[in-house]
């Protein structure tokens, strides 16, 4: 590895949007206890999901999540199959019956927001209540007053837009209509008050652990409304009653999540982690704002702290940027295939030193170009 190196054993800094880099401490712990979990003579991936050992892991995951986030008691913490996109189906299946007219509202802020709305439209009238499509999803749109009628089953939004690098800084108060949030790309990157939401869901592979499951946080009163045809394993009430053990979940992913949460506690908790995340993002945005060579793509007031998106003024050099950065151990900096450009995904697992290395590389690349 280079002078800017992370550590020789594990290679470079991985800026992938997901699956994404996890903290090195967590990766080492996984390695160290992989063959023999806490002296039980077998791996955590080799024990029954119903065993006392695994039930303890599961309870720890839920307990730590509650502690770290300050989750109110009237919310359940579930582990649901199929990642984030499966919840785009599960949410309407579980909630749409709350509206006699099968209405829901969606805020269209990007790629995944649009996919959620399209899936929602299979189960009723999924109205796009606001969209930033006309400005290339460079911002969070203003929600027109009364945009989500009280007879809607829910209002869906995406807290952080992974492809476009924007995020909601504050969330809309939405009266009695529960707000459902896809938080896949910024869960546990910042503190928020869960009591403003009905459901928060997140695929695992960005800030929680390996790909597979989704974490679903749901307010108690939203359980019990599933359509009769809801598949058993998409029914949030089934997950609540079985404590996510109706069938076999990805036990390894839940175990890794306990390590991620422990790591957050060791950093000083969510506020401390958020402060580092802000510092990482500011370092990159300052660099982008100072330069004519790089052009940040998100509106200044709506910038993400986890996915930083930009372009080279001379777009013909994008491929060279991605190639040369990778050769220096700065991996996966190419933008999403639908938008191109550059994207640096800097979730909790990316240390400040990784961002500093990227800034150094950006300066070098710019200097070499004049
Ligand atoms: C990555 C991502 C998804 C897709 O997650 P899957 O687990 O692959 O379904 C959905 N929404 C957002 C906001 C994402 O960042």
Coordinates of C-alpha atoms and ligand atoms in Angstrom, one line a residue:
X1 CA 0.0 0.0 0.0
X2 CA 1.0 3.6 -0.4
X3 CA 2.1 6.3 2.2
X4 CA -1.6 7.2 2.5
X5 CA -2.3 3.5 3.3
X6 CA -4.9 2.1 5.4
X7 CA -3.2 -1.1 6.4
X8 CA -1.1 -3.5 4.4
X9 CA -3.2 -6.5 5.2
X10 CA -6.5 -5.1 4.0
X11 CA -5.6 -3.0 1.0
X12 CA -7.1 0.3 0.1
X13 CA -10.0 2.6 0.8
X14 CA -13.2 1.4 -0.7
X15 CA -15.6 4.1 -1.8
X16 CA -18.2 1.7 -3.1
X17 CA -21.8 2.7 -2.7
X18 CA -22.8 -0.7 -1.5
X19 CA -21.9 -3.3 -0.5
X20 CA -19.6 -1.0 1.2
X21 CA -16.5 -0.7 3.4
X22 CA -17.0 -1.7 7.0
X23 CA -14.8 -0.4 9.8
X24 CA -11.5 -2.3 9.9
X25 CA -11.9 -3.1 13.6
X26 CA -15.2 -4.8 12.8
X27 CA -13.6 -6.8 9.9
X28 CA -10.8 -8.0 12.2
X29 CA -13.3 -9.0 14.9
X30 CA -15.2 -11.1 12.4
X31 CA -12.0 -12.7 11.3
X32 CA -10.8 -13.4 14.8
X33 CA -14.0 -15.0 16.0
X34 CA -15.1 -16.6 12.8
X35 CA -14.0 -20.2 13.4
X36 CA -14.8 -20.3 17.1
X37 CA -17.4 -17.9 18.4
X38 CA -16.7 -16.9 22.0
X39 CA -15.2 -20.4 22.7
X40 CA -18.3 -22.4 21.8
X41 CA -16.2 -24.5 19.5
X42 CA -18.0 -23.6 16.3
X43 CA -18.7 -20.6 14.1
X44 CA -21.6 -18.3 14.6
X45 CA -22.7 -19.2 11.1
X46 CA -22.9 -22.9 12.1
X47 CA -25.3 -22.6 15.0
X48 CA -29.1 -22.9 14.9
X49 CA -31.0 -19.6 14.6
X50 CA -33.2 -21.0 17.4
X51 CA -30.2 -21.7 19.7
X52 CA -29.6 -19.8 22.9
X53 CA -26.3 -18.5 21.4
X54 CA -28.0 -17.0 18.4
X55 CA -31.0 -15.7 20.3
X56 CA -28.5 -13.8 22.4
X57 CA -26.9 -12.3 19.3
X58 CA -30.3 -11.3 18.0
X59 CA -31.3 -9.7 21.4
X60 CA -28.0 -7.9 21.5
X61 CA -28.5 -6.5 18.0
X62 CA -32.0 -5.2 18.9
X63 CA -30.9 -3.9 22.3
X64 CA -27.8 -2.1 21.0
X65 CA -29.8 -0.6 18.2
X66 CA -32.3 0.8 20.7
X67 CA -29.5 2.1 22.9
X68 CA -27.5 3.7 20.1
X69 CA -30.5 5.4 18.5
X70 CA -32.7 6.1 21.5
X71 CA -35.6 4.3 19.8
X72 CA -38.9 4.9 21.6
X73 CA -40.4 1.8 23.2
X74 CA -43.5 1.7 20.9
X75 CA -41.3 0.7 17.9
X76 CA -40.4 -2.8 16.9
X77 CA -37.0 -3.7 15.4
X78 CA -37.3 -6.4 12.7
X79 CA -35.0 -8.2 10.4
X80 CA -36.8 -8.9 7.1
X81 CA -35.7 -10.8 4.1
X82 CA -35.0 -9.3 0.7
X83 CA -33.0 -6.1 1.4
X84 CA -34.4 -2.7 0.9
X85 CA -36.1 -3.2 -2.4
X86 CA -38.3 -6.0 -1.0
X87 CA -39.6 -3.4 1.5
X88 CA -40.9 -1.4 -1.4
X89 CA -43.4 -4.2 -1.8
X90 CA -43.8 -5.0 1.9
X91 CA -44.7 -1.5 2.9
X92 CA -47.8 -1.2 0.7
X93 CA -48.7 -4.8 1.5
X94 CA -48.6 -4.0 5.2
X95 CA -50.0 -0.5 5.1
X96 CA -52.2 0.2 2.1
X97 CA -55.3 -1.3 3.7
X98 CA -55.2 1.6 6.2
X99 CA -56.6 3.7 3.3
X100 CA -60.1 2.8 2.2
X101 CA -59.3 4.2 -1.2
X102 CA -55.8 2.6 -1.3
X103 CA -54.0 5.9 -1.6
X104 CA -50.3 6.5 -0.8
X105 CA -47.9 9.4 -1.4
X106 CA -44.3 9.3 -2.6
X107 CA -41.7 12.0 -2.8
X108 CA -39.6 11.4 -5.9
X109 CA -36.0 12.3 -5.1
X110 CA -34.0 9.9 -7.2
X111 CA -33.4 6.4 -8.5
X112 CA -34.5 4.3 -5.5
X113 CA -37.4 6.7 -4.6
X114 CA -38.8 6.2 -8.1
X115 CA -38.5 2.4 -7.8
X116 CA -40.4 2.5 -4.5
X117 CA -43.2 4.5 -6.1
X118 CA -43.4 2.2 -9.1
X119 CA -43.8 -0.8 -6.7
X120 CA -46.3 1.1 -4.6
X121 CA -48.4 1.8 -7.7
X122 CA -49.0 -2.0 -8.0
X123 CA -51.2 -1.9 -4.9
X124 CA -53.1 1.3 -5.2
X125 CA -52.9 4.9 -6.2
X126 CA -49.3 5.9 -5.4
X127 CA -49.3 9.7 -6.0
X128 CA -46.0 11.5 -6.6
X129 CA -46.6 14.4 -4.2
X130 CA -43.4 16.2 -5.1
X131 CA -40.5 15.6 -7.4
X132 CA -37.1 17.0 -8.2
X133 CA -36.9 15.3 -11.6
X134 CA -37.0 18.6 -13.4
X135 CA -33.7 19.7 -11.9
X136 CA -32.0 16.4 -12.4
X137 CA -32.6 15.3 -8.8
X138 CA -30.0 17.8 -7.6
X139 CA -32.2 18.7 -4.5
X140 CA -35.0 17.7 -2.2
X141 CA -38.2 19.3 -3.5
X142 CA -40.5 21.5 -1.5
X143 CA -43.6 19.6 -0.3
X144 CA -46.7 21.6 -1.2
X145 CA -48.9 22.1 1.8
X146 CA -51.5 19.4 2.1
X147 CA -49.8 17.4 -0.5
X148 CA -50.5 14.1 1.2
X149 CA -54.2 13.9 1.9
X150 CA -55.3 12.6 5.3
X151 CA -56.9 9.5 3.7
X152 CA -53.5 8.3 2.4
X153 CA -52.1 5.2 4.0
X154 CA -48.6 6.6 4.2
X155 CA -46.1 9.1 2.8
X156 CA -42.9 7.5 1.5
X157 CA -39.6 9.3 1.2
X158 CA -35.9 8.4 0.8
X159 CA -33.8 10.1 3.6
X160 CA -30.6 10.0 1.5
X161 CA -30.4 9.6 -2.3
X162 CA -27.5 7.3 -2.9
X163 CA -27.2 8.0 -6.7
X164 CA -27.6 11.8 -6.7
X165 CA -25.9 12.6 -3.4
X166 CA -28.7 14.5 -1.7
X167 CA -30.5 14.1 1.6
X168 CA -33.3 15.5 3.7
X169 CA -31.8 17.6 6.5
X170 CA -35.1 17.8 8.3
X171 CA -38.2 15.7 7.7
X172 CA -41.7 16.9 6.9
X173 CA -44.3 16.8 9.6
X174 CA -47.2 15.0 8.0
X175 CA -50.1 15.1 10.4
X176 CA -51.7 11.7 11.0
X177 CA -50.3 10.1 7.8
X178 CA -47.3 8.0 8.8
X179 CA -44.0 8.8 7.2
X180 CA -42.2 5.8 5.8
X181 CA -38.5 6.3 5.1
X182 CA -36.0 4.3 3.0
X183 CA -32.9 5.0 5.0
X184 CA -30.6 2.5 3.4
X185 CA -27.8 4.9 2.7
X186 CA -27.7 7.0 5.8
X187 CA -29.1 4.9 8.7
X188 CA -26.8 5.2 11.7
X189 CA -24.8 7.9 9.9
X190 CA -26.6 10.6 11.9
X191 CA -29.0 11.0 14.8
X192 CA -32.7 11.5 14.2
X193 CA -35.8 11.3 16.2
X194 CA -37.6 8.1 15.3
X195 CA -40.9 9.3 16.7
X196 CA -41.5 11.4 13.6
X197 CA -41.6 8.2 11.5
X198 CA -44.0 5.3 11.1
X199 CA -41.5 3.0 9.4
X200 CA -37.8 3.3 8.8
X201 CA -36.2 0.6 6.7
X202 CA -32.7 0.0 5.4
X203 CA -30.9 -2.6 3.4
X204 CA -28.0 -4.0 5.3
X205 CA -25.1 -3.5 2.9
X206 CA -24.2 0.1 3.4
X207 CA -24.0 0.9 7.1
X208 CA -25.2 -2.3 8.9
X209 CA -23.2 -5.3 7.5
X210 CA -23.3 -7.7 4.6
X211 CA -26.0 -7.6 2.0
X212 CA -29.2 -9.6 2.4
X213 CA -31.6 -8.5 5.1
X214 CA -33.4 -5.2 5.7
X215 CA -33.6 -3.6 9.1
X216 CA -37.3 -2.5 9.6
X217 CA -38.3 -0.2 12.5
X218 CA -42.0 0.0 12.8
X219 CA -44.4 1.8 15.1
X220 CA -46.7 -0.7 17.0
X221 CA -50.0 0.8 15.7
X222 CA -49.0 0.1 12.1
X223 CA -48.9 -3.6 12.6
X224 CA -51.9 -5.7 11.9
X225 CA -53.1 -4.0 8.7
X226 CA -51.6 -6.4 6.1
X227 CA -53.6 -7.3 3.0
X228 CA -54.9 -10.9 3.3
X229 CA -52.8 -12.0 0.3
X230 CA -49.6 -10.6 1.9
X231 CA -46.9 -13.4 1.7
X232 CA -46.3 -14.7 5.2
X233 CA -42.6 -13.7 5.0
X234 CA -43.5 -10.1 4.0
X235 CA -45.9 -9.6 6.8
X236 CA -44.3 -7.4 9.5
X237 CA -46.6 -8.8 12.2
X238 CA -45.2 -12.3 11.5
X239 CA -41.7 -10.9 12.1
X240 CA -42.9 -9.1 15.2
X241 CA -44.5 -12.2 16.8
X242 CA -41.6 -14.5 15.9
X243 CA -38.9 -12.0 16.8
X244 CA -37.7 -12.3 13.2
X245 CA -37.3 -16.0 13.5
X246 CA -40.3 -17.4 11.6
X247 CA -37.8 -18.9 9.3
X248 CA -34.0 -18.7 9.1
X249 CA -32.7 -15.2 8.7
X250 CA -29.2 -14.3 7.6
X251 CA -27.7 -15.0 11.0
X252 CA -24.2 -13.8 10.0
X253 CA -25.6 -10.4 8.9
X254 CA -27.3 -9.9 12.3
X255 CA -24.1 -10.9 14.1
X256 CA -22.1 -8.4 12.0
X257 CA -24.7 -5.7 12.9
X258 CA -24.0 -6.2 16.6
X259 CA -20.3 -5.5 15.9
X260 CA -21.2 -2.4 13.9
X261 CA -23.3 -1.1 16.8
X262 CA -20.6 -2.0 19.3
X263 CA -18.1 -0.1 17.2
X264 CA -20.4 3.0 17.2
X265 CA -20.5 2.8 21.0
X266 CA -16.7 2.6 21.1
X267 CA -16.5 5.7 19.0
X268 CA -18.5 7.6 21.6
X269 CA -22.0 6.9 20.2
X270 CA -24.0 8.1 17.3
X271 CA -23.3 11.8 17.9
X272 CA -19.5 11.2 17.8
X273 CA -19.9 9.1 14.6
X274 CA -22.1 11.8 13.1
X275 CA -19.5 14.5 13.9
X276 CA -16.8 12.5 12.1
X277 CA -19.1 11.9 9.1
X278 CA -19.8 15.6 8.9
X279 CA -16.0 16.4 9.0
X280 CA -15.4 13.8 6.3
X281 CA -18.1 15.3 4.0
X282 CA -17.0 18.9 4.7
X283 CA -13.4 18.1 3.7
X284 CA -14.6 16.8 0.4
X285 CA -17.1 19.5 -0.3
X286 CA -14.6 22.2 0.6
X287 CA -12.2 20.7 -2.0
X288 CA -15.0 20.6 -4.6
X289 CA -16.1 24.2 -3.9
X290 CA -12.6 25.6 -4.1
X291 CA -11.9 24.0 -7.5
X292 CA -13.0 24.8 -11.0
X293 CA -11.7 21.4 -12.1
X294 CA -14.4 19.5 -10.1
X295 CA -18.1 20.3 -10.1
X296 CA -20.3 19.1 -7.2
X297 CA -23.6 18.0 -8.5
X298 CA -26.0 18.3 -5.5
X299 CA -27.5 21.6 -4.6
X300 CA -25.5 23.2 -1.7
X301 CA -28.5 23.1 0.7
X302 CA -29.3 19.4 0.1
X303 CA -25.9 17.7 0.2
X304 CA -25.5 14.2 1.4
X305 CA -22.8 13.4 4.0
X306 CA -22.6 9.8 2.9
X307 CA -22.6 9.9 -0.9
X308 CA -20.6 12.8 -2.4
X309 CA -21.2 13.2 -6.1
X310 CA -19.3 15.3 -8.6
X311 CA -18.1 15.6 -12.2
X312 CA -14.9 16.6 -13.8
X313 CA -15.3 19.8 -15.8
X314 CA -13.6 17.9 -18.6
X315 CA -15.9 14.8 -18.6
X316 CA -13.7 13.0 -21.1
X317 CA -11.2 12.4 -18.2
X318 CA -13.6 10.6 -15.9
X319 CA -12.5 7.1 -16.8
X320 CA -8.8 8.2 -16.3
X321 CA -9.7 9.6 -12.8
X322 CA -11.4 6.3 -11.8
X323 CA -8.5 4.2 -13.1
X324 CA -5.7 6.2 -11.6
X325 CA -7.4 6.5 -8.2
X326 CA -8.0 2.8 -8.1
X327 CA -4.3 2.2 -8.9
X328 CA -3.5 4.2 -5.7
X329 CA -5.9 2.0 -3.7
X330 CA -8.8 4.4 -3.8
X331 CA -11.4 2.0 -5.0
X332 CA -14.8 2.2 -6.7
X333 CA -15.1 6.0 -7.3
X334 CA -17.1 5.7 -10.5
X335 CA -20.6 7.2 -10.3
X336 CA -23.8 5.1 -10.6
X337 CA -24.2 3.7 -14.1
X338 CA -27.3 5.9 -14.8
X339 CA -25.6 9.2 -14.1
X340 CA -21.8 8.7 -14.6
X341 CA -19.4 11.1 -13.0
X342 CA -17.7 10.4 -9.7
X343 CA -19.2 9.3 -6.4
X344 CA -17.4 8.9 -3.2
X345 CA -19.5 6.8 -0.7
X346 CA -18.2 7.5 2.8
X347 CA -20.4 5.6 5.2
X348 CA -19.3 4.9 8.8
X349 CA -16.7 2.4 7.7
X350 CA -14.7 5.0 5.8
X351 CA -12.1 6.7 8.1
X352 CA -11.2 10.3 7.9
X353 CA -7.8 9.2 6.6
X354 CA -9.4 7.7 3.6
X355 CA -11.1 11.0 2.7
X356 CA -7.8 12.8 3.2
X357 CA -6.2 10.4 0.8
X358 CA -8.9 11.0 -1.8
X359 CA -8.4 14.8 -1.4
X360 CA -4.7 14.4 -1.9
X361 CA -5.3 12.4 -5.0
X362 CA -7.8 14.9 -6.4
X363 CA -5.2 17.7 -6.1
X364 CA -2.5 15.6 -7.7
X365 CA -4.9 14.7 -10.6
X366 CA -5.8 18.3 -11.0
X367 CA -2.1 19.5 -10.9
X368 CA -1.1 16.9 -13.4
X369 CA -3.7 18.3 -15.8
X370 CA -2.5 21.9 -16.1
Ligands
LIG1 C1 -28.8 0.7 -2.1 C2 -30.2 1.2 -1.9 C3 -31.3 0.4 -2.1 C4 -31.3 -1.0 -2.7 O1 -31.1 -1.9 -1.6 P1 -31.3 -3.5 -1.8 O2 -31.0 -4.0 -0.5 O3 -30.3 -3.9 -2.9 O4 -32.7 -3.7 -2.3 C5 -32.6 1.0 -1.9 N1 -32.7 2.2 -1.5 C6 -31.6 3.0 -1.2 C7 -31.8 4.4 -0.7 C8 -30.4 2.5 -1.4 O5 -29.3 3.3 -1.2

